Amino acid sequence: MHGARTLRALEHLIHLRRQSLKSTRALRRCYTKTPALNFRAYTTAKSIQRPSQVKTLFIASAICVGAGLGYLYMTDTRASVHRWLGPPLIRVLWPDAEDAHKGGVELFKKLYRFGLHPRERCCPDNAKDLETEVFGNTLVNPLGISSGLDKHGEIPTQLLALGPAVVEIGGVTETRQSGNPQPRVFRVASQRGMLNRYGLNSEGAERVAARLRQRVREFAYNQGYGVDEDAESLVLNGDAGVPPGSLVKGKLLAVQVAKNTSTPDGDIEDIRRDYVRATSLLARYADIIVVNISCPNAPGYRELQQVESLTRILTGVVGAAASADRKSRPAVMVKAGLDEDTEEQVATICAAVWASGVDGVVVGNTTTLRPERTCLSKTEAALMKERGGYSGPQLFHRTVSLVKKYRRILDYPLHEQHQSHQTQLQPQEATSIRIVASFKRDEKNLKEVSDELINQRLIRVPERHSLSRTRGTGPDTAPALSASQHLEHSSTSEVLAQPVTFTSKVIFCTGGITNGQQALEVLDAGASVAQIYT
C-alpha cells in the first residue's frame, strides 16, 4: 500500500517535470523567434504608414492652398460673390435696412482688424487712363463714394481700400443729434432703390474729429514717426507724402458738414455758426469740406438757398477751412440737390459759389420725387408714400442733365463788361443777375454734349481743376484775394469794374450711377468725379 503511494508520487513528479520542460522549450522558442517577428511587424506597419502620411500631407496642402485662394478671392472687390451672394445674405441676416447699415459698418471694422476686409486687387493703371486732376492732386481714378454710408467717420480707411479715389463721410453736425424716429430706412428691392429719412443723425463734430485724429496718429505710428502731437503735425503738413485726410497717395477724404435741426430755421447767423464750428473741428483732418444745403430729410434747408444767406454761410466755411492748423487748407464744396434744378436755383447757387470763393459743387442728393412705376407690390407701393428722400437708378438721367446745367453756368465767362446800373446792387446780387441774364440771353447758342464727344477718350487737364484764382499776369502780381475778401475790402463798383480771371470750378456728381458706362457719361457731362450713392 505504501509502495503504491510512493510509485504514484514519483509518476506525478515525473509528469510535473515533463510539463516544466515543455514550458521551458516553448519559452526558448519564443525568445529566439521574437526578433524576427518584431522586424516583420515593424516593416509591415511602416509600409502601411507611408502612404497614410503622404495622403495626410496632400490633404493638408490642398486645404492650405484652397484657404489661400479663397482668401484672395473673398477679399477682392471684383469677386462676384459680393454682388450676387452678399446682398441677399444681408437681407436675410438683417431684415431691417437700418440694422443692415449698422451691421455692415461693424462687419467692415471687424474684418479690417483681422486683415479680411475687401480691397482692390487688380493690375495697376499703367496707361494712366483713369487718372484725373482735382484740387492739385492726381487721383488714381475719377470714382468716389458719397456720404451716407460712413456717417460717423468709422470706416474711411476700409472704404478707401475698396478702390475709390474719393470717400465722403458724414454728414456731421456741430453737436450730437439723433435724427428722425425709427423706422426711417426702407428698401425698394424691385426698383433697386432705397427710401430714407435719417434726418442727419450725427455723433457730433467733436467726436468725429477725435476719431479722425486717432486715425492720423495710428498712421504716424505705423510709419515710424511716433504717436504724439508732433508726429500728427508731421503727417498733416504733408511730410509723409500723402494727403492729410485720406492718408493714401492719389486719394482724398471729404467730410460733409451740416446744420443742427435744433437751430432756428430763420436765424442765418446761428446756422452759419453751426457750419463754421463744425468746419473748424474737422478741417484739419479733411482734404475736402462739403457744405450740405440740400437735405430733403431735415427741415430748414430750402431757406438756405437764397443767394445772400448762402453766400454768408459759404464765406464763413471758407474762412474756417483756411484757418485749419496745417500748411495746406482743405478745398470747400457745396452740395446741391436734384430738387433744386431750375435755372434760377442753379444760377443762385453758382453765384454764391463764385462770391464766397468755394472751390466746387457736389451735384446730387436724394429726392422727394418718386419713380413712376406700376409694377410695385402692395408693400412697396405703401413705402413709396413714406416721407423721405428716394435714391435709385431712376435718378440717373436727372443727374446728368443737372451736371450739364451746372457745368455750363459755372464755366460761363464772368469777366465781361459790367453795366453801370449794376454797381448799385450788392455784389452777390449783381453776380446772380449777370449769370441768369447771360444764360437766358445765350441759351439758344449753347449746344448739348454730342454723342461724338461722349465717346471721346478722357484726357487729363490739370489747369481745369486748379485751386488758384489769379488776377493779372505779371510776375510781380500779388496773390489774389478770394471773392469774399474782395467784398470786404473793396467797394461794389471796384469789384465789378476790375477784370478777373476765373478758373473753372470742380463738380462731383452723385445719384443713380450703377455702372462704368454711366460714370463715363456724367464725366463727359462735366463732372470730375462720379460718386456712388449707397
XYZ file of C-alpha atoms in Angstrom:
534
model
C 0.000 0.000 0.000
C 2.787 2.278 0.993
C 4.768 1.282 -2.103
C 1.852 2.028 -4.377
C 1.533 5.538 -2.961
C 5.247 6.127 -3.437
C 5.003 4.960 -7.041
C 2.112 7.348 -7.790
C 4.010 10.221 -6.202
C 7.006 9.510 -8.398
C 4.798 9.409 -11.502
C 3.294 12.750 -10.542
C 6.736 14.299 -10.106
C 7.829 12.935 -13.473
C 4.721 14.448 -15.060
C 5.393 17.812 -13.488
C 8.974 17.658 -14.696
C 7.869 16.958 -18.243
C 5.442 19.833 -18.140
C 8.172 22.115 -16.878
C 10.493 21.056 -19.686
C 7.795 21.724 -22.271
C 7.247 25.228 -20.880
C 10.953 25.942 -20.908
C 11.296 24.822 -24.543
C 8.301 26.950 -25.568
C 9.758 29.921 -23.815
C 13.094 29.431 -25.517
C 11.412 29.207 -28.906
C 9.556 32.438 -28.151
C 12.743 34.239 -27.254
C 14.582 33.008 -30.332
C 11.759 33.902 -32.714
C 10.731 37.351 -31.245
C 13.364 39.495 -33.136
C 12.268 38.132 -36.469
C 8.620 38.594 -35.612
C 9.194 42.156 -34.384
C 11.136 43.104 -37.511
C 8.421 41.739 -39.785
C 5.733 43.578 -37.797
C 7.775 46.821 -37.906
C 8.365 46.679 -41.650
C 4.725 45.814 -42.312
C 3.457 48.740 -40.175
C 5.912 51.144 -41.823
C 4.809 50.073 -45.288
C 1.201 50.748 -44.264
C 2.077 54.076 -42.549
C 3.991 55.589 -45.501
C 1.005 56.021 -47.886
C -1.096 57.279 -44.965
C 1.394 60.085 -44.261
C 1.527 61.083 -47.942
C -2.257 61.240 -48.057
C -2.387 63.406 -44.940
C 0.273 65.738 -46.350
C -1.632 66.040 -49.622
C -4.901 66.854 -47.865
C -3.235 69.440 -45.622
C -1.559 71.095 -48.625
C -4.846 71.180 -50.539
C -6.575 72.802 -47.570
C -3.850 75.451 -47.258
C -3.892 76.252 -50.981
C -7.695 76.363 -51.015
C -7.778 78.637 -47.981
C -5.211 80.960 -49.593
C -7.096 81.149 -52.881
C -10.381 81.600 -51.013
C -8.846 84.444 -49.013
C -7.608 86.172 -52.164
C -10.998 85.724 -53.836
C -13.199 86.767 -50.933
C -11.105 89.873 -50.192
C -11.109 91.003 -53.837
C -13.669 93.690 -54.632
C -14.132 92.176 -58.104
C -15.368 88.852 -56.703
C -18.876 88.059 -57.931
C -19.837 86.763 -54.506
C -20.005 90.327 -53.216
C -22.654 91.159 -55.797
C -24.726 88.001 -56.093
C -24.445 86.447 -52.639
C -23.722 89.450 -50.409
C -26.948 91.483 -50.790
C -29.370 88.515 -50.419
C -27.426 87.308 -47.383
C -27.554 90.770 -45.819
C -31.324 90.931 -46.333
C -31.687 87.569 -44.554
C -29.392 88.460 -41.652
C -30.793 91.982 -41.208
C -34.384 92.323 -42.445
C -34.430 95.958 -41.289
C -32.470 98.255 -43.608
C -31.015 100.415 -40.828
C -29.878 97.328 -38.915
C -28.181 96.159 -42.108
C -26.438 99.527 -42.404
C -25.121 99.412 -38.850
C -24.247 95.714 -39.097
C -22.336 96.306 -42.320
C -20.252 99.046 -40.728
C -19.440 96.831 -37.734
C -18.582 93.935 -40.051
C -16.206 96.158 -42.025
C -14.451 97.154 -38.802
C -14.029 93.555 -37.606
C -12.838 92.265 -40.994
C -10.255 95.041 -41.201
C -8.966 94.197 -37.731
C -8.078 90.664 -38.920
C -6.966 91.653 -42.430
C -10.033 90.048 -44.053
C -11.642 93.211 -45.456
C -12.394 93.514 -49.202
C -9.822 95.512 -51.113
C -8.880 96.361 -54.667
C -6.771 93.589 -56.178
C -6.153 94.404 -59.809
C -3.454 95.373 -62.246
C -2.206 98.965 -61.965
C -3.396 101.548 -64.448
C -0.088 101.669 -66.304
C -1.524 103.763 -69.136
C -2.812 106.330 -66.609
C -6.119 106.496 -68.482
C -8.119 106.798 -65.275
C -6.029 109.463 -63.596
C -7.630 112.868 -63.116
C -6.525 116.150 -61.557
C -8.657 117.524 -58.736
C -7.602 120.407 -56.482
C -3.962 119.978 -57.443
C -3.986 116.248 -56.620
C -3.587 113.481 -59.172
C -6.294 110.960 -58.359
C -5.895 107.316 -59.347
C -9.399 107.256 -60.822
C -12.474 109.520 -61.118
C -14.709 107.440 -58.829
C -15.929 108.091 -55.314
C -18.284 107.003 -52.542
C -20.846 109.586 -51.500
C -21.782 110.486 -47.944
C -24.340 108.466 -46.037
C -22.554 105.125 -45.822
C -19.985 106.163 -43.217
C -21.963 108.769 -41.325
C -19.660 108.983 -38.288
C -16.179 108.544 -39.780
C -15.801 104.962 -38.534
C -14.529 103.210 -41.683
C -12.872 105.692 -44.080
C -9.762 103.504 -44.375
C -11.805 100.426 -45.226
C -13.815 102.307 -47.851
C -10.687 103.755 -49.453
C -9.308 100.213 -49.698
C -12.262 99.252 -51.917
C -10.739 101.346 -54.724
C -12.475 104.753 -54.981
C -10.284 107.833 -55.176
C -12.695 109.942 -53.098
C -14.584 108.886 -49.967
C -17.071 111.310 -48.418
C -18.097 110.772 -44.800
C -20.910 112.443 -42.882
C -22.977 114.499 -42.729
C -21.598 115.719 -39.434
C -23.353 118.342 -37.336
C -21.691 120.571 -34.764
C -23.391 118.853 -31.814
C -24.783 115.377 -31.434
C -28.317 114.729 -32.708
C -30.331 111.542 -33.050
C -32.177 112.314 -36.284
C -35.717 111.221 -37.055
C -37.523 108.437 -35.168
C -37.265 104.850 -36.399
C -38.151 103.181 -38.703
C -36.509 105.580 -41.124
C -34.812 103.475 -43.821
C -36.724 101.296 -46.306
C -35.662 99.053 -49.158
C -37.457 99.140 -52.506
C -35.910 95.962 -53.859
C -37.829 95.730 -57.140
C -36.562 99.191 -58.126
C -33.062 98.610 -56.726
C -33.759 101.731 -54.694
C -33.950 102.960 -51.135
C -36.025 105.444 -49.191
C -34.535 107.078 -46.123
C -35.344 109.828 -43.679
C -32.420 109.547 -41.307
C -32.639 113.263 -40.613
C -28.860 113.741 -40.351
C -28.261 111.624 -37.267
C -24.753 112.504 -36.115
C -22.404 111.841 -33.205
C -21.217 115.451 -33.387
C -18.182 117.128 -34.916
C -16.012 116.819 -31.812
C -16.327 113.048 -31.587
C -15.833 112.512 -35.325
C -12.768 114.796 -35.239
C -11.333 112.767 -32.343
C -11.843 109.577 -34.347
C -10.085 111.073 -37.386
C -7.268 112.361 -35.163
C -6.729 108.861 -33.773
C -6.595 107.532 -37.330
C -3.849 110.027 -38.227
C -1.812 109.145 -35.138
C -2.082 105.420 -35.833
C -0.849 106.078 -39.362
C 2.067 108.123 -37.997
C 2.961 105.348 -35.565
C 2.875 102.677 -38.284
C 5.157 104.827 -40.429
C 7.655 105.170 -37.605
C 7.031 108.858 -36.841
C 5.711 108.311 -33.333
C 2.289 108.758 -31.807
C 2.446 112.233 -30.242
C 1.222 115.627 -31.450
C 4.450 116.305 -33.338
C 4.017 113.115 -35.337
C 0.426 114.104 -36.092
C 1.516 117.538 -37.332
C 4.234 115.971 -39.466
C 1.645 113.843 -41.307
C -0.909 116.655 -41.639
C 1.701 119.042 -43.044
C 2.476 116.658 -45.903
C 5.874 115.376 -44.758
C 4.623 111.781 -45.036
C 3.984 112.227 -48.766
C 0.227 111.529 -48.583
C -2.852 113.780 -48.446
C -3.595 114.705 -44.822
C -7.176 113.472 -45.000
C -7.138 110.193 -46.903
C -3.570 109.229 -45.874
C -3.394 107.369 -49.210
C -1.490 108.689 -52.190
C -3.781 109.526 -55.103
C -6.936 109.597 -52.958
C -8.905 112.216 -50.999
C -11.149 112.220 -47.937
C -14.164 114.539 -47.960
C -16.051 115.427 -44.782
C -19.600 116.721 -45.101
C -20.870 119.258 -42.559
C -24.495 120.184 -41.888
C -26.533 122.341 -39.540
C -28.248 121.079 -36.404
C -32.008 120.656 -36.721
C -32.434 122.390 -33.366
C -31.044 125.636 -34.800
C -33.889 128.018 -35.745
C -34.536 127.977 -39.474
C -34.694 131.731 -39.950
C -31.601 132.572 -37.910
C -28.930 132.671 -40.617
C -26.220 133.770 -38.193
C -26.805 130.780 -35.902
C -26.940 128.464 -38.887
C -23.704 129.945 -40.181
C -22.179 129.379 -36.743
C -23.164 125.687 -36.891
C -21.335 125.198 -40.165
C -18.288 127.224 -39.116
C -17.816 125.435 -35.786
C -18.144 122.009 -37.373
C -15.670 123.015 -40.076
C -13.203 124.379 -37.509
C -13.138 120.994 -35.747
C -12.971 118.813 -38.860
C -10.999 120.789 -41.472
C -7.618 119.771 -40.048
C -8.311 116.121 -40.915
C -10.087 116.538 -44.256
C -8.951 117.049 -47.828
C -12.356 118.455 -48.799
C -15.108 120.077 -46.723
C -18.577 119.592 -48.255
C -21.314 122.009 -47.127
C -24.696 120.263 -47.243
C -27.509 122.708 -48.099
C -29.914 120.211 -49.681
C -31.045 117.552 -47.239
C -34.662 116.544 -48.011
C -34.869 114.575 -44.745
C -34.381 117.513 -42.374
C -36.285 120.811 -42.096
C -34.977 124.292 -42.818
C -32.614 123.644 -45.715
C -34.618 125.231 -48.503
C -34.309 128.659 -46.842
C -30.514 128.389 -47.129
C -30.603 128.598 -50.911
C -31.129 132.355 -51.133
C -28.039 133.945 -52.621
C -27.358 136.323 -49.730
C -27.871 133.732 -46.989
C -25.918 131.069 -48.830
C -23.032 133.435 -49.558
C -22.730 134.363 -45.879
C -22.668 130.689 -44.854
C -20.182 129.622 -47.518
C -17.904 132.590 -46.852
C -17.759 131.591 -43.196
C -16.940 127.984 -44.059
C -14.203 129.035 -46.494
C -12.652 131.189 -43.771
C -12.820 128.368 -41.206
C -11.242 125.921 -43.645
C -8.447 128.378 -44.413
C -7.711 128.622 -40.678
C -7.045 124.886 -40.332
C -3.869 124.243 -38.345
C -1.732 122.802 -41.126
C 0.227 124.010 -44.157
C -2.434 123.455 -46.838
C -6.115 124.252 -46.495
C -8.840 121.778 -47.488
C -10.932 122.554 -50.539
C -14.547 123.596 -49.940
C -17.506 122.356 -51.973
C -21.244 122.884 -51.640
C -23.727 120.013 -52.029
C -26.720 120.904 -54.206
C -29.713 118.580 -54.510
C -31.589 117.234 -57.502
C -34.769 119.032 -56.459
C -33.112 122.455 -56.955
C -32.934 122.145 -60.728
C -34.495 125.287 -62.181
C -32.282 127.796 -63.962
C -32.831 130.422 -61.271
C -31.990 127.979 -58.450
C -28.854 126.739 -60.173
C -27.766 130.288 -61.019
C -28.313 131.382 -57.415
C -26.111 128.598 -56.065
C -23.464 129.306 -58.710
C -23.488 132.992 -57.790
C -22.913 132.145 -54.128
C -20.112 129.769 -55.122
C -18.287 132.490 -57.030
C -18.942 135.194 -54.448
C -17.754 133.121 -51.479
C -14.658 131.533 -53.004
C -15.968 127.960 -52.804
C -13.983 125.555 -54.978
C -16.731 123.389 -56.431
C -20.180 121.808 -56.311
C -21.351 118.303 -55.437
C -24.369 117.778 -57.671
C -26.966 115.300 -56.463
C -28.710 114.000 -53.397
C -31.816 112.020 -52.588
C -35.040 113.399 -53.998
C -38.564 113.906 -52.723
C -39.884 112.763 -56.110
C -40.801 109.114 -56.745
C -40.249 106.955 -59.833
C -43.324 106.310 -61.934
C -43.690 102.535 -61.694
C -46.773 100.323 -61.858
C -45.075 97.001 -61.067
C -44.729 97.656 -57.350
C -46.026 95.239 -54.760
C -48.547 96.496 -52.234
C -45.822 96.752 -49.614
C -43.518 98.757 -51.883
C -46.358 100.966 -53.062
C -47.068 101.815 -49.438
C -43.379 102.504 -48.827
C -43.303 104.966 -51.702
C -45.828 107.079 -49.816
C -43.496 107.369 -46.833
C -41.824 110.708 -46.206
C -38.111 110.853 -47.057
C -35.558 111.008 -49.838
C -35.502 108.383 -52.586
C -32.312 107.114 -54.224
C -32.044 104.640 -57.059
C -31.054 104.172 -60.714
C -34.089 106.159 -61.866
C -32.305 109.369 -60.819
C -29.503 108.979 -63.331
C -30.889 110.990 -66.258
C -31.907 113.877 -63.997
C -28.404 113.831 -62.532
C -26.715 114.009 -65.940
C -28.984 116.855 -67.041
C -28.255 118.809 -63.876
C -24.495 118.290 -64.182
C -24.592 119.770 -67.679
C -26.527 122.759 -66.382
C -24.079 123.432 -63.563
C -21.114 122.937 -65.859
C -22.157 125.494 -68.441
C -23.293 128.097 -65.886
C -20.175 127.726 -63.747
C -17.953 127.918 -66.826
C -19.726 130.907 -68.356
C -17.374 133.919 -68.572
C -17.993 136.284 -65.648
C -15.390 138.898 -66.526
C -17.451 140.609 -69.252
C -18.002 144.355 -69.196
C -20.471 145.167 -66.402
C -23.296 147.580 -66.890
C -23.232 150.753 -64.865
C -26.595 150.227 -63.137
C -25.293 147.011 -61.559
C -22.872 148.986 -59.426
C -25.801 149.964 -57.203
C -26.522 146.327 -56.337
C -24.956 144.114 -53.722
C -22.028 142.138 -55.228
C -23.662 138.728 -54.806
C -26.994 140.026 -56.203
C -25.249 141.537 -59.202
C -23.395 138.309 -59.853
C -26.630 136.317 -59.714
C -28.379 138.738 -62.105
C -25.480 138.575 -64.575
C -25.490 134.783 -64.562
C -29.237 134.460 -65.083
C -29.382 137.198 -67.726
C -26.400 135.928 -69.699
C -27.637 132.371 -69.541
C -31.113 133.251 -70.825
C -29.706 135.569 -73.499
C -27.340 132.993 -74.975
C -29.213 129.798 -74.197
C -30.107 129.354 -77.871
C -26.441 129.311 -78.793
C -25.466 126.719 -76.176
C -25.142 123.210 -77.572
C -25.768 119.954 -75.788
C -22.950 117.455 -75.419
C -22.884 115.453 -78.656
C -22.638 111.650 -78.925
C -19.274 112.098 -80.619
C -17.965 113.994 -77.618
C -19.346 111.395 -75.188
C -17.437 108.649 -76.989
C -14.152 110.516 -76.921
C -11.393 109.247 -74.656
C -10.937 111.166 -71.403
C -7.772 113.187 -71.071
C -6.217 114.929 -68.112
C -6.429 118.716 -67.984
C -4.641 119.864 -64.797
C -5.403 123.553 -65.280
C -9.131 122.970 -65.179
C -9.204 121.888 -61.561
C -6.655 124.246 -60.042
C -7.469 125.903 -56.740
C -5.719 129.069 -57.782
C -7.564 132.167 -58.806
C -5.354 134.785 -60.401
C -5.659 138.451 -61.003
C -3.376 139.822 -63.688
C -0.497 138.052 -65.422
C 2.693 139.856 -64.489
C 5.449 138.174 -62.454
C 5.134 140.809 -59.718
C 1.418 140.380 -59.309
C 0.427 139.996 -55.690
C -1.539 136.883 -54.618
C -5.207 137.316 -55.384
C -7.751 137.768 -52.654
C -10.706 135.433 -52.566
C -14.074 136.744 -53.693
C -15.228 137.096 -50.115
C -12.117 139.094 -49.186
C -12.697 141.444 -52.122
C -16.250 142.028 -50.989
C -14.934 143.066 -47.594
C -12.051 145.244 -48.768
C -13.410 146.839 -51.944
C -16.402 148.877 -52.930
C -19.069 147.401 -55.158
C -18.005 149.485 -58.151
C -14.370 148.430 -57.744
C -15.260 144.752 -57.611
C -17.466 144.930 -60.691
C -15.010 147.068 -62.649
C -11.810 145.073 -62.093
C -11.018 142.355 -64.662
C -10.763 138.939 -63.034
C -9.595 135.621 -64.478
C -11.688 132.812 -63.054
C -10.634 129.173 -63.125
C -13.264 126.524 -63.658
C -14.957 125.061 -60.616
C -14.845 121.338 -59.831
C -18.019 119.252 -59.995
C -18.609 115.964 -58.199
C -21.721 114.040 -59.197
C -23.853 111.533 -57.289
C -27.227 109.974 -57.987
C -28.337 106.877 -59.895
C -24.869 105.807 -61.087
C -24.704 101.999 -61.149
C -22.023 101.058 -63.703
C -18.922 102.279 -65.504
C -20.770 103.410 -68.615
C -22.965 105.723 -66.559
C -19.931 107.028 -64.680
C -18.301 107.875 -68.010
C -21.447 109.682 -69.128
C -21.514 112.001 -66.115
C -17.794 112.649 -66.508
C -18.353 113.628 -70.118
C -21.213 115.862 -68.986
C -18.744 117.923 -66.972
C -18.121 116.196 -63.650
C -14.634 115.481 -62.379
C -15.630 112.617 -60.049
C -18.595 110.218 -60.250
C -19.739 109.193 -56.776
C -21.682 106.055 -55.948
C -24.581 106.780 -53.613
C -25.262 103.915 -51.235
